[in-house]
Tab-separated table of C-alpha atoms and ligand atoms in Angstrom:
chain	number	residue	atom	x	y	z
A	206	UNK	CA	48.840	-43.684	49.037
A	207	UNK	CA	49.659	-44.033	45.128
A	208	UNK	CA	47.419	-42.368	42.623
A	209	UNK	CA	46.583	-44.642	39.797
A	210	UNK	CA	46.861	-42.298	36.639
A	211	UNK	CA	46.736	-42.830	32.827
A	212	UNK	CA	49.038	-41.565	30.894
A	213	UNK	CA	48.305	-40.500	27.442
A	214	UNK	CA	52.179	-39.583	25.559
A	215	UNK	CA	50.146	-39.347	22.276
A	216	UNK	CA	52.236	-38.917	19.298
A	217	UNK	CA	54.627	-36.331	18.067
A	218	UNK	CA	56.427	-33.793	20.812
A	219	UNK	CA	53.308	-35.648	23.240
A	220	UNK	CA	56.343	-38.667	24.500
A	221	UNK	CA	58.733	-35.691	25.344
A	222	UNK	CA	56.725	-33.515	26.993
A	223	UNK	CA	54.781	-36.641	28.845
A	224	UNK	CA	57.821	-37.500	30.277
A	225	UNK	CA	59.012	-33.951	31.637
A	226	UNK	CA	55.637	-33.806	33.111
A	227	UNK	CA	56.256	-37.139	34.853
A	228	UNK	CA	59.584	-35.783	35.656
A	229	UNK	CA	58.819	-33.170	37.895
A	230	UNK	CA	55.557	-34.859	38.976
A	231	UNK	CA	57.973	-36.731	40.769
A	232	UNK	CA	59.889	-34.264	42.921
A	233	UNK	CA	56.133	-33.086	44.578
A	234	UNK	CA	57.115	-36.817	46.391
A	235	UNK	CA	53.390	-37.844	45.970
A	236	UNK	CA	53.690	-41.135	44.416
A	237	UNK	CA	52.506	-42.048	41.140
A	238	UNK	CA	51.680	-45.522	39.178
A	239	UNK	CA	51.475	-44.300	35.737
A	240	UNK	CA	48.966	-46.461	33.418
A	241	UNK	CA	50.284	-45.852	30.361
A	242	UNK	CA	47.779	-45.657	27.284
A	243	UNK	CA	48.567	-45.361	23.727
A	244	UNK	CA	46.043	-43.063	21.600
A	245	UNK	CA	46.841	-41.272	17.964
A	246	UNK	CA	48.737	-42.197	14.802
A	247	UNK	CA	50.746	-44.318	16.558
A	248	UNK	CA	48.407	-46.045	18.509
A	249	UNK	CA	46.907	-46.813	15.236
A	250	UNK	CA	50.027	-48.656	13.826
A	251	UNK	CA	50.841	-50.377	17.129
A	252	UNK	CA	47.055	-51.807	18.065
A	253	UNK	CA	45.114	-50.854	14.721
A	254	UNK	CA	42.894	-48.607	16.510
A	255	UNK	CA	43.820	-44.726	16.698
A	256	UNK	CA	41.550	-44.892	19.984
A	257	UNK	CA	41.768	-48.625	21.585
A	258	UNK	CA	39.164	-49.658	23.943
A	259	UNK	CA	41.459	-50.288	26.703
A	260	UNK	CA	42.142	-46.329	26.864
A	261	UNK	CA	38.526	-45.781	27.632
A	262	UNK	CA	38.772	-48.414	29.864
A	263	UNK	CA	41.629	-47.385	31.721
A	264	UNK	CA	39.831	-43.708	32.030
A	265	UNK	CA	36.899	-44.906	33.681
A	266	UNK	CA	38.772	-46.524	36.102
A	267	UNK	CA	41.133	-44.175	37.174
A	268	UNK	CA	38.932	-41.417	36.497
A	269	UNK	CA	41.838	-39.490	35.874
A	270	UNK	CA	44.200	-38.996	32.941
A	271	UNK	CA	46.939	-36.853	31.966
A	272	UNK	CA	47.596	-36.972	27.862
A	273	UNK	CA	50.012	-35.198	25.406
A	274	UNK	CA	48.406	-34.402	22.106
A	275	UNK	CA	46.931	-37.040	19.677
A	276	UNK	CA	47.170	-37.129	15.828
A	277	UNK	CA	43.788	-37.844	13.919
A	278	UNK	CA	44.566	-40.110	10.997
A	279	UNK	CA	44.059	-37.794	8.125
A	280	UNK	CA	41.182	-39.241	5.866
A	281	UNK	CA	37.282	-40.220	6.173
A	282	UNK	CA	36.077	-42.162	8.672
A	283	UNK	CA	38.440	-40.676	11.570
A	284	UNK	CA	36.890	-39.032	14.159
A	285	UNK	CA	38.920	-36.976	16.127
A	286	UNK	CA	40.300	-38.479	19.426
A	287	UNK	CA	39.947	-35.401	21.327
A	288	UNK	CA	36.265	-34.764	19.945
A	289	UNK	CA	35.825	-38.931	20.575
A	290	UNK	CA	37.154	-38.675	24.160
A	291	UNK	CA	35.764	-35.683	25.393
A	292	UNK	CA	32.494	-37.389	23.901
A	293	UNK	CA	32.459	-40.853	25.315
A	294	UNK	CA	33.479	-39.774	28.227
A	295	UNK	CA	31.453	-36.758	28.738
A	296	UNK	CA	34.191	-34.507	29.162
A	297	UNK	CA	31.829	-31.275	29.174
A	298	UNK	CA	33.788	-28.675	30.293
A	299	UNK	CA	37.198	-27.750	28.832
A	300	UNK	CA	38.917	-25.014	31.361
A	301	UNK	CA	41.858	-23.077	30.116
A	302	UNK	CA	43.617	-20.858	32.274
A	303	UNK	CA	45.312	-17.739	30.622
A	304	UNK	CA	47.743	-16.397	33.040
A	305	UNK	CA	50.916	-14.280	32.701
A	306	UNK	CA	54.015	-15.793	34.156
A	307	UNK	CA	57.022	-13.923	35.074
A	308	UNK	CA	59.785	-14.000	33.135
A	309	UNK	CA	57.802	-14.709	29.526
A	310	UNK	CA	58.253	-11.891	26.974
A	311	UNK	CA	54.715	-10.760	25.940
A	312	UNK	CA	53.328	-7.423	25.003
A	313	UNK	CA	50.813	-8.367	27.257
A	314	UNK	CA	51.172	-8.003	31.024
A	315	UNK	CA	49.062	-9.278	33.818
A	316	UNK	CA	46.553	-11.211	32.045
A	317	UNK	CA	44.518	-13.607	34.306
A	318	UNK	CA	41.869	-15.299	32.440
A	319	UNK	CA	39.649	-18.266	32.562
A	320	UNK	CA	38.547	-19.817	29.033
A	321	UNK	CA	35.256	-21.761	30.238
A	322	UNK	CA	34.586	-23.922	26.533
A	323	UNK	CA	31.656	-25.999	26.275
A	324	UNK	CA	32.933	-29.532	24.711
A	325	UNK	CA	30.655	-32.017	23.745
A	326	UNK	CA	28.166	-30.104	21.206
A	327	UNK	CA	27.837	-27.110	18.387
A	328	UNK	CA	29.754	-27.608	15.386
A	329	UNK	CA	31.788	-30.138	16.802
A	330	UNK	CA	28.612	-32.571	16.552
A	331	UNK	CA	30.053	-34.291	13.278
A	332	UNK	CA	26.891	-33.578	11.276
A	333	UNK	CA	27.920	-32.910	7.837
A	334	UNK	CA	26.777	-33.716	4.581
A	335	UNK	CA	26.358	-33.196	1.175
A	336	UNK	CA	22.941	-31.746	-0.404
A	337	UNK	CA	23.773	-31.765	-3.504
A	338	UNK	CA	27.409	-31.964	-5.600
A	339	UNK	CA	28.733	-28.879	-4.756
A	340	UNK	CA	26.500	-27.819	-1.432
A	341	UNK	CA	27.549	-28.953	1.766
A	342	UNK	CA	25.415	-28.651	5.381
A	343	UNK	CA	27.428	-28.589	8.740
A	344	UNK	CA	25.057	-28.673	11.531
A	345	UNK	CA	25.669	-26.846	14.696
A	346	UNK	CA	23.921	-28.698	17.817
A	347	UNK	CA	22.944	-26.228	21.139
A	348	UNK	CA	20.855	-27.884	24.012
A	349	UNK	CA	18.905	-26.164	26.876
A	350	UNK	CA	20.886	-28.822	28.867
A	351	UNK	CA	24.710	-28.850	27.379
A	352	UNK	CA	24.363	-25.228	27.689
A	353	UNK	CA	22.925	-24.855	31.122
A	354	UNK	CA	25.554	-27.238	32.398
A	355	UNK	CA	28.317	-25.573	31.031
A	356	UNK	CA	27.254	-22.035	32.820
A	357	UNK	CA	26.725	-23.665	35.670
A	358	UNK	CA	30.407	-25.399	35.812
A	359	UNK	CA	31.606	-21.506	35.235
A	360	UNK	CA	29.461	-19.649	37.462
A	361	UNK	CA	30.590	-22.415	40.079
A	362	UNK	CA	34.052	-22.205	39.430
A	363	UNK	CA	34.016	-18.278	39.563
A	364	UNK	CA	32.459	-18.545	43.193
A	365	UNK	CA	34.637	-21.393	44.401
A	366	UNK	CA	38.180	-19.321	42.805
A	367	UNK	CA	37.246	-16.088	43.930
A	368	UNK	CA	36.342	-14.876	40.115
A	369	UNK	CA	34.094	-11.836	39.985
A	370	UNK	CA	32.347	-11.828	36.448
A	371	UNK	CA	31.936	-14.485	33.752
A	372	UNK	CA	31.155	-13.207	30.629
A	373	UNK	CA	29.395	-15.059	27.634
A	374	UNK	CA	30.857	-14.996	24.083
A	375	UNK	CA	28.287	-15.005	21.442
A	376	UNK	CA	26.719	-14.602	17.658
A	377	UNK	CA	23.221	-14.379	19.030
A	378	UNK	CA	22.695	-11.493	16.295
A	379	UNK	CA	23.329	-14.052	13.117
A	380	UNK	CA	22.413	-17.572	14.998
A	381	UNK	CA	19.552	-16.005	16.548
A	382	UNK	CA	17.944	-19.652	17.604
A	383	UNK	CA	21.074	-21.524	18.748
A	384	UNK	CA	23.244	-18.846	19.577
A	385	UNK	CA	20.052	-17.219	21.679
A	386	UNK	CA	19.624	-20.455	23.544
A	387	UNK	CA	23.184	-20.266	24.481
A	388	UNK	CA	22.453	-17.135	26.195
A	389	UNK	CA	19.401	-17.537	27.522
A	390	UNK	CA	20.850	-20.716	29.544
A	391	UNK	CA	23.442	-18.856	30.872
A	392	UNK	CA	20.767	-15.894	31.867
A	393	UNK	CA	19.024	-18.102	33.721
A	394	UNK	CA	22.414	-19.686	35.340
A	395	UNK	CA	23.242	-16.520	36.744
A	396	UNK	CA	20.508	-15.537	38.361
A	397	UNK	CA	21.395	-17.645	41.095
A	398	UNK	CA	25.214	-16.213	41.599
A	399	UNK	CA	24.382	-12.368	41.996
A	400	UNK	CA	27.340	-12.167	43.263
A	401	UNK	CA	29.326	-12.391	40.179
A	402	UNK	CA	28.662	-10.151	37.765
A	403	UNK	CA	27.048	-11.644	34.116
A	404	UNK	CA	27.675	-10.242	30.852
A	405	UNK	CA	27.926	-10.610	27.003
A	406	UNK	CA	29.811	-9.937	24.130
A	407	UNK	CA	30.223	-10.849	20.740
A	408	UNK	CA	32.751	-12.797	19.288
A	409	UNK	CA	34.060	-11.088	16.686
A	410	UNK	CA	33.684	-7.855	19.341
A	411	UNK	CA	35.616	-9.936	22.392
A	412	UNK	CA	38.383	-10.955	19.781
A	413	UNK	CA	39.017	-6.847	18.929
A	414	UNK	CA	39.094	-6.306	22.813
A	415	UNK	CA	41.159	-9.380	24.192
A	416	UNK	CA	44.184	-8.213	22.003
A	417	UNK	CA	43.700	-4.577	22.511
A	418	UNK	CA	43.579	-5.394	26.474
A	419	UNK	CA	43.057	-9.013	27.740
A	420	UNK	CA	43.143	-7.466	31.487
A	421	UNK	CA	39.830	-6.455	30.565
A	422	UNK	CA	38.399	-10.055	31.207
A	423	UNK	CA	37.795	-12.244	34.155
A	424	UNK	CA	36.322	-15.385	33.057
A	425	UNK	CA	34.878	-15.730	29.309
A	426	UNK	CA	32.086	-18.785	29.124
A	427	UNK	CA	32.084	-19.638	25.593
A	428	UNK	CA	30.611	-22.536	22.987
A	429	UNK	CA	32.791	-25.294	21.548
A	430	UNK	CA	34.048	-23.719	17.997
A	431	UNK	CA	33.798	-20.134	19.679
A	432	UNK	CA	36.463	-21.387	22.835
A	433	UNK	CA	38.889	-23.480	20.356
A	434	UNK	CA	39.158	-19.834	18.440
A	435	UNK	CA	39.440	-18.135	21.027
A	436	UNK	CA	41.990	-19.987	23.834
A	437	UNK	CA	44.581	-19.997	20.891
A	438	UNK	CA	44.182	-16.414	20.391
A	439	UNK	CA	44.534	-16.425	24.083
A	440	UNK	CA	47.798	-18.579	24.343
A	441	UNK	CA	49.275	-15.966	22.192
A	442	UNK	CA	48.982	-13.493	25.133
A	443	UNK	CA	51.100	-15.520	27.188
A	444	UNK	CA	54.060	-16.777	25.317
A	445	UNK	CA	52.096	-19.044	23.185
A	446	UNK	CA	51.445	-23.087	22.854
A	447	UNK	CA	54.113	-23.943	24.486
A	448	UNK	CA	52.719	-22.190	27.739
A	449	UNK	CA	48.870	-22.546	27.745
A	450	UNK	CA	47.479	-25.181	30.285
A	451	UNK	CA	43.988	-27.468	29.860
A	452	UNK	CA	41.215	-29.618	32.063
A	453	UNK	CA	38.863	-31.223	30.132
A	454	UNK	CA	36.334	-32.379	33.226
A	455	UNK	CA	33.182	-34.146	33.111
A	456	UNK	CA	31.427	-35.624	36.503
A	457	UNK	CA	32.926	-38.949	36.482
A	458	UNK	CA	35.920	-38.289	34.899
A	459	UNK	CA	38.930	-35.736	34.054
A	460	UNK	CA	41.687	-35.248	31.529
A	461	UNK	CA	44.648	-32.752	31.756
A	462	UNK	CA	45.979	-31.560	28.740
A	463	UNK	CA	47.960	-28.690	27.096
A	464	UNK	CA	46.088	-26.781	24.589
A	465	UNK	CA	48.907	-27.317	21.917
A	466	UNK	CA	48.901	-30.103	19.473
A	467	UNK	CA	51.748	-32.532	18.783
A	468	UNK	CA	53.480	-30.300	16.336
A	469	UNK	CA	55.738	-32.747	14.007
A	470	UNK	CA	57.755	-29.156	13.108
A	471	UNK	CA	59.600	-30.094	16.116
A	472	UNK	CA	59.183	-33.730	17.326
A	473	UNK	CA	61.668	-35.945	18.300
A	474	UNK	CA	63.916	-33.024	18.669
A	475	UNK	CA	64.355	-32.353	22.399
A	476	UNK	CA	63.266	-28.666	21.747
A	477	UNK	CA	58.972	-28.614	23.001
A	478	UNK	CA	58.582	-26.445	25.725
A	479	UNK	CA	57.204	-28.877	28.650
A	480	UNK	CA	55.244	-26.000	30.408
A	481	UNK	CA	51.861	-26.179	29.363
A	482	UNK	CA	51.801	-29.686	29.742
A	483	UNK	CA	53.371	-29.319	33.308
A	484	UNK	CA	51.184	-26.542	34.144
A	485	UNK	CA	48.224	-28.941	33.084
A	486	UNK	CA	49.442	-31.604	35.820
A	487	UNK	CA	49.706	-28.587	37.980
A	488	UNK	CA	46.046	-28.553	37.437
A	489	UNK	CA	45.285	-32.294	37.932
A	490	UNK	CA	47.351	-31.642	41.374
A	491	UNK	CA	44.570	-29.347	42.388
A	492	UNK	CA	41.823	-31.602	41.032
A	493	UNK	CA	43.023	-34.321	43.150
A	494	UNK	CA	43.129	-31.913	45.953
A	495	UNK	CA	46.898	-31.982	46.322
A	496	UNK	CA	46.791	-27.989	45.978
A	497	UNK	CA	50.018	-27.697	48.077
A	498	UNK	CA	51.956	-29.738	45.582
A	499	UNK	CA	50.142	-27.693	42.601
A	500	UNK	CA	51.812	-24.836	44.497
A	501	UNK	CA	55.106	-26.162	44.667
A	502	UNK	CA	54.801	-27.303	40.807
A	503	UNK	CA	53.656	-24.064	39.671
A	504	UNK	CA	56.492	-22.165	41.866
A	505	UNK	CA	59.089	-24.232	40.380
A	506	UNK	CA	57.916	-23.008	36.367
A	507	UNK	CA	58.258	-19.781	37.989
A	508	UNK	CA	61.096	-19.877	39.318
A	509	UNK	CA	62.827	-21.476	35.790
A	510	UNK	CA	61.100	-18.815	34.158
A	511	UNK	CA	62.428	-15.594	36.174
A	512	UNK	CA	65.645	-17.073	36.326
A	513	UNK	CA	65.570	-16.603	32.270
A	514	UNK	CA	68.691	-19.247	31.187
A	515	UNK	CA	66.327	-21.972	31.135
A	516	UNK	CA	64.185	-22.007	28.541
A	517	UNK	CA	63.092	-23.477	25.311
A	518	UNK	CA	63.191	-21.839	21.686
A	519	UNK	CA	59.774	-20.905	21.772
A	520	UNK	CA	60.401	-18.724	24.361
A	521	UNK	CA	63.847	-16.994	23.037
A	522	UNK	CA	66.143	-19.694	25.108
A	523	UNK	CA	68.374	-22.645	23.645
A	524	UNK	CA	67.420	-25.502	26.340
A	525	UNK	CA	65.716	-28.633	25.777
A	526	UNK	CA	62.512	-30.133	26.517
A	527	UNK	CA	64.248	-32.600	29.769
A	528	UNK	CA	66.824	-29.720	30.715
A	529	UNK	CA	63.575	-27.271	31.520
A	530	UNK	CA	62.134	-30.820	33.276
A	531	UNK	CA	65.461	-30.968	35.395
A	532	UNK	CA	65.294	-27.138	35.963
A	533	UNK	CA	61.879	-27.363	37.199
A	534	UNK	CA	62.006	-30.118	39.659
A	535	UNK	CA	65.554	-28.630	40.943
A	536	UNK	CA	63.515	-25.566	41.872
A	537	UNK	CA	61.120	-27.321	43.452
B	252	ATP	P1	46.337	-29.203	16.332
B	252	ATP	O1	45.561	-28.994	15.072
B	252	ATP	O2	46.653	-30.633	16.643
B	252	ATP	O3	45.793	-28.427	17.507
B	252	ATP	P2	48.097	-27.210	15.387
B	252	ATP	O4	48.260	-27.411	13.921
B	252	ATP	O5	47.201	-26.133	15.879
B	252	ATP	O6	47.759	-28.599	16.076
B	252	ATP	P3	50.426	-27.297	17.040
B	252	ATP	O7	50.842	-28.708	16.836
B	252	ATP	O8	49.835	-26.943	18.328
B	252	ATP	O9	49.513	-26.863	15.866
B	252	ATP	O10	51.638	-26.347	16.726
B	252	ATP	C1	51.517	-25.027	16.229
B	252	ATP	C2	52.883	-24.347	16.289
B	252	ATP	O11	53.224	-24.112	17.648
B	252	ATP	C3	53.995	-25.189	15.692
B	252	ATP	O12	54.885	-24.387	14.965
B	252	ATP	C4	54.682	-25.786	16.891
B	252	ATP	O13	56.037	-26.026	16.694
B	252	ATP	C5	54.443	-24.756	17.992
B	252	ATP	N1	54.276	-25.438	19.292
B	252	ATP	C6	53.190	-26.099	19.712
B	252	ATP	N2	53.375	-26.625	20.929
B	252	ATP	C7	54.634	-26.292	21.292
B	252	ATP	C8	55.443	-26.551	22.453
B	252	ATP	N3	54.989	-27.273	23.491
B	252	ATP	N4	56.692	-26.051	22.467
B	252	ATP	C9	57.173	-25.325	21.456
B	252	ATP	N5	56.470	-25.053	20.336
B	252	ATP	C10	55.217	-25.519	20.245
């Protein structure tokens, strides 16, 4: 059986690292028909819209999607593609492993962490405007029901992966109301897994202790502006962008992603490491419950990494973007 899948290259290193993804999707011999869907800047020049319809579409068919990153058009009257996505297609729950691979040069060592980021709410809402000339209002948006969803994703994911504590990140001393509610949703959440253990911490607080010890952490369970801060502060722990892996999973639909964005610095170049996009696919594996293939996938970025004469710029090395595809698959 073929999986139907969209495919997302997006725009700057996206096309590269799209295709090593496909790459070494292809030596798991599952096969593959690849919908390909054009979203960003340049779907914007090609079909006037920087999100066409047909991407939607072609989502809620196939209820699966793999996507490099997207470039907003700079300007009014853009709305983010990711924030547009994730919100048409009620992507809720954005999951971001942090995990340290062999063979990555880190100061950090042995960090296994899950970012759990609520994604369709807080200041990500789009509420903004001007008072007056010179005073603007953002609005942060937390719901009883966003927020109980999102705990309950985490708290489920911690007892179906074996996690043993989910911890909520917070400002509940400043944003008393929204912040609060935040908490008290994820109180009541975990009441009903007392097998994992529930805690808190503030952000500013959780930031100090993830980079004096990330091993600290199991799972963190965080808000939307909170868990964008915070998984890049994460990805730093780990080798950085290039590495860091993303889901972005709502009931009737999912998205893999890497946490990076398309970084022009280096488009076009052959030099983005293909990782955390692979890694991400890695991911969808497992979501489509093809967790021996994830396996094989995520043994074959190991084994490029410990070997150590494969590897991209980021990561101290001189290969390129398809060489590390090649690499990979050959190890698989
Ligand atoms: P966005 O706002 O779209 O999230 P950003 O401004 O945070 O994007 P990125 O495009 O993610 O930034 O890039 C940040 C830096 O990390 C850049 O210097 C870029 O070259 C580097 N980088 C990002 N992804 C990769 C990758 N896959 N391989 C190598 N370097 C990367």
């Amino acid at each position: 059986m073929a999986y139907t899948i969209t495919l997302i290259p997006g725009d700057g290193i996206g096309p590269e690292v799209a295709a090593a993804a496909v790459r070494v999707l292809s030596a798991t011999g599952l096969q593959f028909e690849w919908e390909t869907q054009h979203a960003g800047l340049q779907a914007l020049a090609t079909h006037g819209s920087a999100l066409p319809e047909a991407v939607l579409t072609s989502i809620r068919r196939n209820k699966v999607a793999l996507k490099g990153p997207t470039e907003t058009p700079v300007g009014s009257g853009h709305r983010s593609i990711n924030v547009a996505l994730r919100k048409e297609l009620d992507l809720y729950a954005n999951v971001r492993p942090v995990e340290t691979l062999h063979g990555v040069k880190s100061r950090y060592d042995g960090v296994d962490l899950i970012i759990v980021r609520e994604n369709t709410e807080d200041l990500y809402s789009g509420l903004e405007h001007v008072v007056v000339p010179g005073v603007v209002e953002s609005i942060k948006i937390i719901t009883e029901k966003a927020s109980t969803r999102i705990a309950r994703y985490a708290f489920e994911y911690a007892r179906t992966h074996g996690r043993k504590r989910v911890t909520a990140v917070h400002k509940a001393n400043i944003m008393k109301l929204s912040d609060g509610l935040f908490l008290d949703c994820a109180r009541g959440v975990a009441k009903d897994y007392p097998e994992i253990r529930y805690d808190e911490i503030i952000v500013d607080n959780c930031c100090m202790q993830l980079v004096l010890d990330p091993t600290r952490f199991d799972m963190l369970l965080l808000e939307n502006l909170y868990g964008d801060i915070v998984s890049d502060l994460c990805a730093g722990f780990i080798g950085g962008l290039g590495m860091a892996p993303g889901a972005n999973i709502g009931e009737y639909g999912a998205i893999f992603e890497a946490v990076h964005g398309s970084a022009p610095d280096i488009a076009g170049k052959n030099m983005a490491n293909p990782i955390a996009l692979v890694l991400s696919a890695a991911m969808m594996l497992d979501h489509l419950g093809e967790h021996a293939a994830a396996d094989r996938v995520r043994g074959g970025v190991d084994a490029v990494l410990k070997g150590g004469t494969k590897l991209t710029r980021d990561l101290g090395g001189k290969a390129g973007t398809t060489e590390i595809a090649e690499a990979i698959a050959a190890a698989m």
